[in-house]
C-alpha cells in the first residue's frame, strides 16, 4: 500500500506546483501596456525643474517645518489646493474646497485641527472605481528653535504626486482620460501616528470598497548608504502582500519605462524596521486594499533639521515619480482592477 | 515617515502569566491611540528593563 501512496502523493504535489507556476506565469504574461506611446509622452511631462519648484516651495522656511495643524502647514495645504484648482483638477463633492477637515479631538493633544487635501480626476469608463495616490504633507515643525524642513520627508513625495497629477490631467485634456478615477491625497499628521490616513479610511471621500489600490510615496528624493554609487533604485514595500498582480504591474512598469533596481529588502516580513506599518499606506492595507509603498530608505538627515532641499537628487526623484505614474496608468486603465489574491 | 521609539523588549501578558518574547519597534502614538499602555519593570537578575504590554480594549 505504502508503495502506491508515496508516488501518488508525489504526483499530486508535482501537479499542484505545476498549476501554481502556470497560474503565476499566466498572470505575469497577461500584464502588458497595449500602447506605450501615450504613457511615455505624459511621463515625460514630469520634469526635474517642476519637481524642484514644488519641492523648494514646500520645504521652504516660511512653512516652518509643516507641523500638522500649525499655521505653516495650513498655508502649505493652501498652496497645494490652489495648485489643483489652477490645473482644474476637481475637488470631491463632499469637500468642494479640497479640504477634508480633521477635528482637534481626533488628533493627539499637542496638535491643532488639521486637514487632508483631496483632489481627483474622474474616470471615463469606471468612474466609480478609484485609485488613490497619496503622500503625507506634514512634517515635525520647529524643534529647539530649528526648522525641520523635511525636504525628503515628505516634500519629495508631495511634489511627486503634484507632478503626477498634472501629467494625468494633461493626458485627460488631450483625450487620454483614465478609465478609473484617480484620487490625489495629501495626508496630514502622519508623523504623529498616521492620523490623516486613519481619518480618511474611516471617513473616505470615495467608497473604500471601490478603491482598487493605494500607491503611497514617503521619502523618495534621496539615496541611502546601501546604494551609494548605484542610485537608480527604489524600495518597494507591501506590493505583493495583498495582490500579486499589483506587484507584477509595478515590475512591468519599471521594465518598460524606468529601469530602476526594485529593492525588496524592507518588504521582508521579519524586517525589524517595520516600514510596512510606518507610513500611510498601512491604513489602506488594514482595509484590505492593495498597496505599494515607494521609499528611498533612511539616511543621516532623517527627522533632523539637515533634511534640506540641497540634498535632494532630482534626477532620481523624477525617475521614481515616473515609475509611480506608469504604474498608476496601468492600474487606472486596465480592464480589471488588480485582483486581491496572493499567489 | 513615522519615527519609532527605540527598540524595546516586549512580553505579552496573559492571564496565565504565560509570556511570549518578542522584539518589536513600536510607536508610542499608535499604542496610545489603540489604548495600549506600556509598563516597565525590573524583573531579572540582569537588571534589565522589560516592558509589559497590556491591551486594555
CSV table of C-alpha atoms in Angstrom, one decimal:
chain,number,residue,atom,x,y,z
A,1,UNK,CA,0.0,0.0,0.0
A,2,UNK,CA,2.8,2.4,1.0
A,3,UNK,CA,4.4,1.8,-2.3
A,4,UNK,CA,1.3,3.1,-4.0
A,5,UNK,CA,0.6,6.1,-1.7
A,6,UNK,CA,4.0,7.7,-1.9
A,7,UNK,CA,4.2,8.1,-5.7
A,8,UNK,CA,0.6,9.2,-5.7
A,9,UNK,CA,1.4,12.0,-3.2
A,10,UNK,CA,4.4,13.0,-5.2
A,11,UNK,CA,2.3,13.1,-8.4
A,12,UNK,CA,-0.4,15.3,-6.7
A,13,UNK,CA,2.3,17.6,-5.3
A,14,UNK,CA,4.0,18.0,-8.7
A,15,UNK,CA,0.7,18.7,-10.4
A,16,UNK,CA,-0.3,21.4,-7.9
A,17,UNK,CA,3.2,23.0,-8.2
A,18,UNK,CA,2.9,23.0,-11.9
A,19,UNK,CA,-0.6,24.5,-11.8
A,20,UNK,CA,0.7,27.2,-9.4
A,21,UNK,CA,3.6,28.2,-11.6
A,22,UNK,CA,1.4,28.1,-14.6
A,23,UNK,CA,-1.0,30.5,-12.9
A,24,UNK,CA,1.9,32.8,-11.9
A,25,UNK,CA,3.2,32.8,-15.4
A,26,UNK,CA,-0.2,33.4,-16.9
A,27,UNK,CA,-0.8,36.4,-14.6
A,28,UNK,CA,2.7,37.8,-15.4
A,29,UNK,CA,2.1,37.4,-19.1
A,30,UNK,CA,-1.3,39.0,-19.0
A,31,UNK,CA,0.2,42.3,-17.9
A,32,UNK,CA,1.2,44.4,-20.9
A,33,UNK,CA,0.8,48.0,-22.0
A,34,UNK,CA,-1.5,48.0,-25.1
A,35,UNK,CA,0.0,51.3,-26.2
A,36,UNK,CA,3.2,52.6,-24.6
A,37,UNK,CA,3.4,55.8,-26.5
A,38,UNK,CA,0.9,58.0,-24.5
A,39,UNK,CA,2.4,56.7,-21.3
A,40,UNK,CA,5.9,57.8,-22.5
A,41,UNK,CA,4.5,61.2,-23.7
A,42,UNK,CA,2.9,62.1,-20.4
A,43,UNK,CA,5.5,60.5,-18.2
A,44,UNK,CA,8.0,62.9,-19.8
A,45,UNK,CA,6.0,65.9,-18.6
A,46,UNK,CA,7.2,65.0,-15.1
A,47,UNK,CA,10.4,67.1,-15.1
A,48,UNK,CA,13.1,67.7,-12.6
A,49,UNK,CA,12.5,71.5,-13.0
A,50,UNK,CA,8.9,71.3,-11.9
A,51,UNK,CA,9.7,68.8,-9.1
A,52,UNK,CA,12.4,71.2,-7.9
A,53,UNK,CA,10.0,74.2,-8.0
A,54,UNK,CA,7.4,72.4,-5.9
A,55,UNK,CA,9.9,70.9,-3.5
A,56,UNK,CA,11.6,74.2,-2.8
A,57,UNK,CA,8.3,75.8,-2.1
A,58,UNK,CA,7.0,73.0,0.2
A,59,UNK,CA,10.3,72.7,2.1
A,60,UNK,CA,10.8,76.4,2.5
A,61,UNK,CA,11.3,78.1,5.9
A,62,UNK,CA,8.1,80.0,5.5
A,63,UNK,CA,6.1,76.9,6.3
A,64,UNK,CA,8.1,76.3,9.4
A,65,UNK,CA,8.5,72.6,9.2
A,66,UNK,CA,4.8,71.9,8.4
A,67,UNK,CA,3.8,70.7,11.8
A,68,UNK,CA,0.2,69.3,11.4
A,69,UNK,CA,-2.3,71.9,12.4
A,70,UNK,CA,0.2,74.7,12.6
A,71,UNK,CA,-0.1,77.9,10.5
A,72,UNK,CA,2.8,76.8,8.3
A,73,UNK,CA,1.2,73.5,7.4
A,74,UNK,CA,-2.2,75.1,6.8
A,75,UNK,CA,-0.6,77.6,4.4
A,76,UNK,CA,1.2,74.8,2.6
A,77,UNK,CA,-2.1,72.9,2.2
A,78,UNK,CA,-3.5,76.1,0.7
A,79,UNK,CA,-0.6,76.1,-1.8
A,80,UNK,CA,-1.5,72.5,-2.8
A,81,UNK,CA,-5.2,73.3,-3.1
A,82,UNK,CA,-4.5,76.4,-5.3
A,83,UNK,CA,-2.3,74.2,-7.5
A,84,UNK,CA,-5.1,71.7,-8.1
A,85,UNK,CA,-7.6,74.5,-8.7
A,86,UNK,CA,-5.3,76.1,-11.2
A,87,UNK,CA,-5.0,72.9,-13.1
A,88,UNK,CA,-8.8,72.4,-13.0
A,89,UNK,CA,-8.4,69.1,-11.2
A,90,UNK,CA,-11.6,68.7,-9.3
A,91,UNK,CA,-12.3,68.6,-5.6
A,92,UNK,CA,-14.6,65.8,-4.4
A,93,UNK,CA,-18.3,66.8,-4.0
A,94,UNK,CA,-18.1,66.1,-0.3
A,95,UNK,CA,-15.1,68.5,0.1
A,96,UNK,CA,-15.7,71.2,-2.5
A,97,UNK,CA,-12.8,73.3,-1.1
A,98,UNK,CA,-10.4,70.3,-1.4
A,99,UNK,CA,-10.0,70.2,2.4
A,100,UNK,CA,-11.1,67.2,4.4
A,101,UNK,CA,-11.1,68.8,7.9
A,102,UNK,CA,-10.0,66.7,10.9
A,103,UNK,CA,-11.1,67.9,14.3
A,104,UNK,CA,-8.7,68.5,17.1
A,105,UNK,CA,-10.5,65.9,19.2
A,106,UNK,CA,-9.4,63.2,16.7
A,107,UNK,CA,-5.7,64.1,16.9
A,108,UNK,CA,-3.1,63.8,19.6
A,109,UNK,CA,-3.4,66.5,22.3
A,110,UNK,CA,-0.4,68.5,21.2
A,111,UNK,CA,-1.9,69.1,17.7
A,112,UNK,CA,-4.5,71.6,16.5
A,113,UNK,CA,-7.2,70.7,14.0
A,114,UNK,CA,-5.8,69.9,10.6
A,115,UNK,CA,-6.9,68.7,7.1
A,116,UNK,CA,-6.1,66.3,4.3
A,117,UNK,CA,-6.2,67.7,0.8
A,118,UNK,CA,-8.1,65.7,-1.7
A,119,UNK,CA,-8.4,66.2,-5.5
A,120,UNK,CA,-9.4,63.8,-8.2
A,121,UNK,CA,-9.7,63.2,-11.9
A,122,UNK,CA,-12.9,61.4,-12.8
A,123,UNK,CA,-12.5,58.1,-14.8
A,124,UNK,CA,-14.1,57.8,-18.3
A,125,UNK,CA,-15.3,54.1,-18.1
A,126,UNK,CA,-15.2,53.2,-14.4
A,127,UNK,CA,-15.8,56.5,-12.7
A,128,UNK,CA,-16.9,54.7,-9.5
A,129,UNK,CA,-13.6,52.9,-9.1
A,130,UNK,CA,-10.8,54.8,-7.5
A,131,UNK,CA,-7.0,54.6,-7.5
A,132,UNK,CA,-5.6,56.6,-4.6
A,133,UNK,CA,-2.1,58.1,-4.9
A,134,UNK,CA,-1.0,59.5,-1.6
A,135,UNK,CA,1.8,61.3,0.3
A,136,UNK,CA,1.8,63.0,3.7
A,137,UNK,CA,2.1,66.7,3.6
A,138,UNK,CA,3.1,67.3,7.3
A,139,UNK,CA,6.5,67.2,9.0
A,140,UNK,CA,7.7,67.8,12.5
A,141,UNK,CA,7.9,71.6,12.7
A,142,UNK,CA,10.3,73.6,14.8
A,143,UNK,CA,12.3,71.7,17.5
A,144,UNK,CA,14.7,73.5,19.8
A,145,UNK,CA,14.4,76.6,17.6
A,146,UNK,CA,15.4,74.8,14.5
A,147,UNK,CA,13.1,74.5,11.5
A,148,UNK,CA,12.9,70.9,10.2
A,149,UNK,CA,12.2,71.4,6.6
A,150,UNK,CA,11.6,67.8,5.7
A,151,UNK,CA,12.8,68.1,2.1
A,152,UNK,CA,12.9,64.4,1.7
A,153,UNK,CA,10.3,63.6,4.4
A,154,UNK,CA,8.0,64.3,2.7
A,155,UNK,CA,8.2,67.3,0.4
A,156,UNK,CA,9.7,64.8,-2.1
A,157,UNK,CA,6.6,62.6,-2.2
A,158,UNK,CA,4.2,65.6,-2.1
A,159,UNK,CA,5.9,67.3,-5.1
A,160,UNK,CA,5.9,63.9,-6.9
A,161,UNK,CA,2.2,63.4,-6.7
A,162,UNK,CA,1.6,67.0,-7.7
A,163,UNK,CA,3.6,66.4,-10.9
A,164,UNK,CA,1.9,63.0,-11.5
A,165,UNK,CA,-1.5,64.8,-11.2
A,166,UNK,CA,-0.6,67.4,-13.8
A,167,UNK,CA,0.6,64.6,-16.1
A,168,UNK,CA,-2.7,62.8,-15.8
A,169,UNK,CA,-4.7,66.0,-16.2
A,170,UNK,CA,-2.8,66.9,-19.4
A,171,UNK,CA,-3.4,63.4,-20.7
A,172,UNK,CA,-7.1,63.7,-19.9
A,173,UNK,CA,-7.3,67.1,-21.7
A,174,UNK,CA,-5.7,65.5,-24.7
A,175,UNK,CA,-8.1,62.6,-24.9
A,176,UNK,CA,-6.4,60.1,-22.7
A,177,UNK,CA,-8.7,60.4,-19.6
A,178,UNK,CA,-8.0,57.4,-17.3
A,179,UNK,CA,-10.7,54.7,-17.3
A,180,UNK,CA,-10.8,54.7,-13.5
A,181,UNK,CA,-10.9,57.8,-11.3
A,182,UNK,CA,-7.6,58.8,-9.7
A,183,UNK,CA,-7.5,60.4,-6.3
A,184,UNK,CA,-4.6,62.6,-5.2
A,185,UNK,CA,-4.5,62.6,-1.5
A,186,UNK,CA,-2.2,64.7,0.7
A,187,UNK,CA,-2.4,63.4,4.2
A,188,UNK,CA,-1.9,65.2,7.5
A,189,UNK,CA,-0.5,64.2,10.9
A,190,UNK,CA,1.4,61.2,9.5
A,191,UNK,CA,4.4,62.0,11.7
A,192,UNK,CA,2.3,61.7,14.8
A,193,UNK,CA,0.8,58.3,14.2
A,194,UNK,CA,-0.7,58.1,10.6
A,195,UNK,CA,-3.8,60.1,11.7
A,196,UNK,CA,-4.6,61.6,8.4
A,197,UNK,CA,-4.8,58.3,6.6
A,198,UNK,CA,-6.7,56.7,9.6
A,199,UNK,CA,-9.2,59.5,9.4
A,200,UNK,CA,-9.5,59.1,5.6
A,201,UNK,CA,-10.0,55.4,5.8
A,202,UNK,CA,-12.7,55.9,8.4
A,203,UNK,CA,-14.3,58.8,6.5
A,204,UNK,CA,-13.4,58.1,2.9
A,205,UNK,CA,-14.2,60.8,0.3
A,206,UNK,CA,-14.8,57.9,-2.1
A,207,UNK,CA,-16.0,54.4,-1.1
A,208,UNK,CA,-13.2,52.2,0.1
A,209,UNK,CA,-15.0,49.1,-1.3
A,210,UNK,CA,-14.4,50.7,-4.8
A,211,UNK,CA,-10.8,51.8,-4.0
A,212,UNK,CA,-8.7,49.5,-6.2
A,213,UNK,CA,-5.3,50.3,-4.9
A,214,UNK,CA,-3.2,52.8,-3.0
A,215,UNK,CA,0.2,54.0,-4.2
A,216,UNK,CA,1.9,55.8,-1.3
A,217,UNK,CA,5.1,57.8,-1.5
A,218,UNK,CA,7.1,58.8,1.5
A,219,UNK,CA,10.7,59.9,1.1
A,220,UNK,CA,11.7,59.3,-2.5
A,221,UNK,CA,14.2,62.1,-3.1
A,222,UNK,CA,17.4,60.7,-1.6
A,223,UNK,CA,19.9,57.9,-1.9
A,224,UNK,CA,20.7,55.7,1.1
A,225,UNK,CA,24.1,54.3,2.1
A,226,UNK,CA,23.3,50.9,0.7
A,227,UNK,CA,23.0,52.4,-2.8
A,228,UNK,CA,25.9,54.8,-2.9
A,229,UNK,CA,27.2,54.5,-6.4
A,230,UNK,CA,24.1,52.8,-7.6
A,231,UNK,CA,21.4,55.5,-7.1
A,232,UNK,CA,18.9,54.1,-9.7
A,233,UNK,CA,16.8,52.2,-7.2
A,234,UNK,CA,13.7,52.4,-5.1
A,235,UNK,CA,12.5,50.3,-2.2
A,236,UNK,CA,9.1,48.7,-2.7
A,237,UNK,CA,7.2,47.6,0.4
A,238,UNK,CA,3.9,45.8,0.6
A,239,UNK,CA,3.4,45.5,-3.2
A,240,UNK,CA,2.9,41.7,-3.1
A,241,UNK,CA,1.2,41.3,0.3
A,242,UNK,CA,-2.4,41.8,-0.8
A,243,UNK,CA,-2.2,41.5,-4.6
A,244,UNK,CA,0.5,39.6,-6.5
A,245,UNK,CA,-0.9,41.2,-9.6
A,246,UNK,CA,-0.1,44.7,-8.3
A,247,UNK,CA,3.5,43.7,-7.7
A,248,UNK,CA,3.7,42.3,-11.3
A,249,UNK,CA,2.2,45.6,-12.6
A,250,UNK,CA,4.9,47.8,-10.9
A,251,UNK,CA,7.6,45.4,-12.2
A,252,UNK,CA,6.2,45.7,-15.7
A,253,UNK,CA,6.0,49.5,-15.5
A,254,UNK,CA,9.6,49.6,-14.4
A,255,UNK,CA,10.8,47.1,-17.1
A,256,UNK,CA,9.0,49.2,-19.8
A,257,UNK,CA,9.8,52.7,-18.7
A,258,UNK,CA,12.1,53.4,-15.8
A,259,UNK,CA,14.6,50.6,-15.4
A,260,UNK,CA,15.3,51.1,-11.7
A,261,UNK,CA,16.5,48.5,-9.3
A,262,UNK,CA,13.4,47.4,-7.4
A,263,UNK,CA,14.7,46.6,-3.9
A,264,UNK,CA,12.5,44.4,-1.8
A,265,UNK,CA,14.9,44.3,1.3
A,266,UNK,CA,12.4,46.1,3.6
A,267,UNK,CA,9.5,44.1,2.3
A,268,UNK,CA,10.6,41.1,4.3
A,269,UNK,CA,8.0,40.1,6.9
A,270,UNK,CA,10.6,39.9,9.6
A,271,UNK,CA,12.4,43.2,8.8
A,272,UNK,CA,13.0,44.8,12.2
A,273,UNK,CA,12.5,48.4,10.8
A,274,UNK,CA,8.8,47.5,10.2
A,275,UNK,CA,8.5,50.2,7.5
A,276,UNK,CA,5.3,48.4,6.3
A,277,UNK,CA,3.4,49.9,9.2
A,278,UNK,CA,5.2,53.2,9.3
A,279,UNK,CA,3.5,55.2,6.6
A,280,UNK,CA,0.0,56.0,5.4
A,281,UNK,CA,-0.5,53.0,3.0
A,282,UNK,CA,-0.7,50.9,6.2
A,283,UNK,CA,-4.2,52.1,7.0
A,284,UNK,CA,-5.3,51.2,3.5
A,285,UNK,CA,-3.7,47.8,3.8
A,286,UNK,CA,-5.6,47.2,7.0
A,287,UNK,CA,-8.8,47.7,4.9
A,288,UNK,CA,-7.5,45.0,2.5
A,289,UNK,CA,-6.8,47.5,-0.2
A,290,UNK,CA,-3.7,46.6,-2.3
A,291,UNK,CA,-0.9,49.0,-1.6
A,292,UNK,CA,2.6,49.9,-2.8
A,293,UNK,CA,4.9,52.0,-0.6
A,294,UNK,CA,7.7,53.7,-2.5
A,295,UNK,CA,10.6,54.7,-0.3
A,296,UNK,CA,14.3,55.6,-0.6
A,297,UNK,CA,15.4,54.2,2.8
A,298,UNK,CA,16.6,56.1,5.8
A,299,UNK,CA,19.6,58.5,5.9
A,300,UNK,CA,21.6,60.5,8.4
A,301,UNK,CA,19.3,63.5,8.0
A,302,UNK,CA,16.1,61.7,8.7
A,303,UNK,CA,13.9,63.8,11.1
A,304,UNK,CA,16.8,66.3,11.5
A,305,UNK,CA,16.9,70.0,10.6
A,306,UNK,CA,19.5,68.9,8.0
A,307,UNK,CA,16.9,67.3,5.8
A,308,UNK,CA,17.1,70.1,3.3
A,309,UNK,CA,16.5,70.7,-0.4
A,310,UNK,CA,20.1,70.9,-1.4
A,311,UNK,CA,20.5,67.2,-0.6
A,312,UNK,CA,17.7,66.0,-2.9
A,313,UNK,CA,18.6,64.1,-6.0
A,314,UNK,CA,16.2,65.5,-8.5
A,315,UNK,CA,17.1,63.1,-11.3
A,316,UNK,CA,16.3,60.1,-9.2
A,317,UNK,CA,13.2,61.8,-7.7
A,318,UNK,CA,12.0,62.2,-11.3
A,319,UNK,CA,12.5,58.6,-12.2
A,320,UNK,CA,10.7,57.4,-9.1
A,321,UNK,CA,7.8,59.7,-9.8
A,322,UNK,CA,7.7,58.4,-13.4
A,323,UNK,CA,7.6,54.8,-12.1
A,324,UNK,CA,4.6,55.7,-9.9
A,325,UNK,CA,3.0,57.4,-12.9
A,326,UNK,CA,3.5,54.4,-15.2
A,327,UNK,CA,2.2,52.0,-12.5
A,328,UNK,CA,-0.8,54.3,-11.9
A,329,UNK,CA,-1.5,54.5,-15.6
A,330,UNK,CA,-1.7,50.7,-15.9
A,331,UNK,CA,-3.9,50.3,-12.8
A,332,UNK,CA,-6.2,53.2,-13.9
A,333,UNK,CA,-6.6,51.9,-17.5
A,334,UNK,CA,-6.6,48.1,-17.3
A,335,UNK,CA,-9.9,46.3,-17.9
A,336,UNK,CA,-10.0,44.9,-14.4
A,337,UNK,CA,-8.6,46.2,-11.1
A,338,UNK,CA,-5.7,44.3,-9.5
A,339,UNK,CA,-7.0,41.0,-8.1
A,340,UNK,CA,-6.8,40.7,-4.3
A,341,UNK,CA,-5.0,37.4,-4.4
A,342,UNK,CA,-1.6,36.3,-3.3
A,343,UNK,CA,-0.1,33.6,-5.4
B,1,UNK,CA,7.9,58.5,7.7
B,2,UNK,CA,6.8,57.8,11.1
B,3,UNK,CA,9.6,57.7,13.7
B,4,UNK,CA,9.6,54.8,16.1
B,5,UNK,CA,10.7,54.9,19.7
B,6,UNK,CA,13.8,53.0,20.5
B,7,UNK,CA,13.7,49.3,20.2
B,8,UNK,CA,12.0,47.8,23.2
B,9,UNK,CA,11.6,44.3,24.5
B,10,UNK,CA,8.0,43.2,24.9
B,11,UNK,CA,6.4,40.5,26.9
B,12,UNK,CA,2.8,39.9,26.1
B,13,UNK,CA,1.0,39.4,29.4
B,14,UNK,CA,-1.8,36.9,29.6
B,15,UNK,CA,-4.0,35.8,32.5
B,16,UNK,CA,-2.0,32.6,32.8
B,17,UNK,CA,1.1,34.7,33.1
B,18,UNK,CA,2.4,33.0,30.0
B,19,UNK,CA,4.8,35.3,28.4
B,20,UNK,CA,5.8,35.4,24.7
B,21,UNK,CA,9.0,37.1,23.9
B,22,UNK,CA,9.1,39.5,21.0
B,23,UNK,CA,11.4,42.2,19.8
B,24,UNK,CA,9.4,45.0,18.2
B,25,UNK,CA,9.7,48.6,17.4
B,26,UNK,CA,6.5,50.4,18.1
B,27,UNK,CA,5.3,53.9,18.0
B,28,UNK,CA,4.1,55.4,21.2
B,29,UNK,CA,1.4,57.3,19.4
B,30,UNK,CA,-0.1,54.2,17.9
B,31,UNK,CA,0.0,52.4,21.2
B,32,UNK,CA,-1.8,55.3,22.9
B,33,UNK,CA,-4.3,55.6,20.1
B,34,UNK,CA,-5.1,51.9,20.5
B,35,UNK,CA,-5.5,52.3,24.2
B,36,UNK,CA,-2.5,50.2,24.9
B,37,UNK,CA,-0.4,51.1,27.8
B,38,UNK,CA,3.3,50.3,28.4
B,39,UNK,CA,4.6,49.4,31.8
B,40,UNK,CA,8.2,48.8,32.7
B,41,UNK,CA,9.5,46.8,35.5
B,42,UNK,CA,12.8,45.5,36.6
B,43,UNK,CA,12.3,41.7,36.6
B,44,UNK,CA,15.5,39.8,36.4
B,45,UNK,CA,18.9,39.4,37.8
B,46,UNK,CA,20.5,41.1,34.8
B,47,UNK,CA,18.9,44.3,36.0
B,48,UNK,CA,17.2,44.6,32.6
B,49,UNK,CA,14.2,46.8,32.0
B,50,UNK,CA,11.4,44.7,30.4
B,51,UNK,CA,8.2,46.2,29.1
B,52,UNK,CA,4.9,44.5,29.7
B,53,UNK,CA,2.3,45.3,27.0
B,54,UNK,CA,-1.2,45.2,28.3
B,55,UNK,CA,-4.1,45.6,26.0
B,56,UNK,CA,-7.0,47.5,27.7
B,57,UNK,CA,-9.5,47.0,24.9
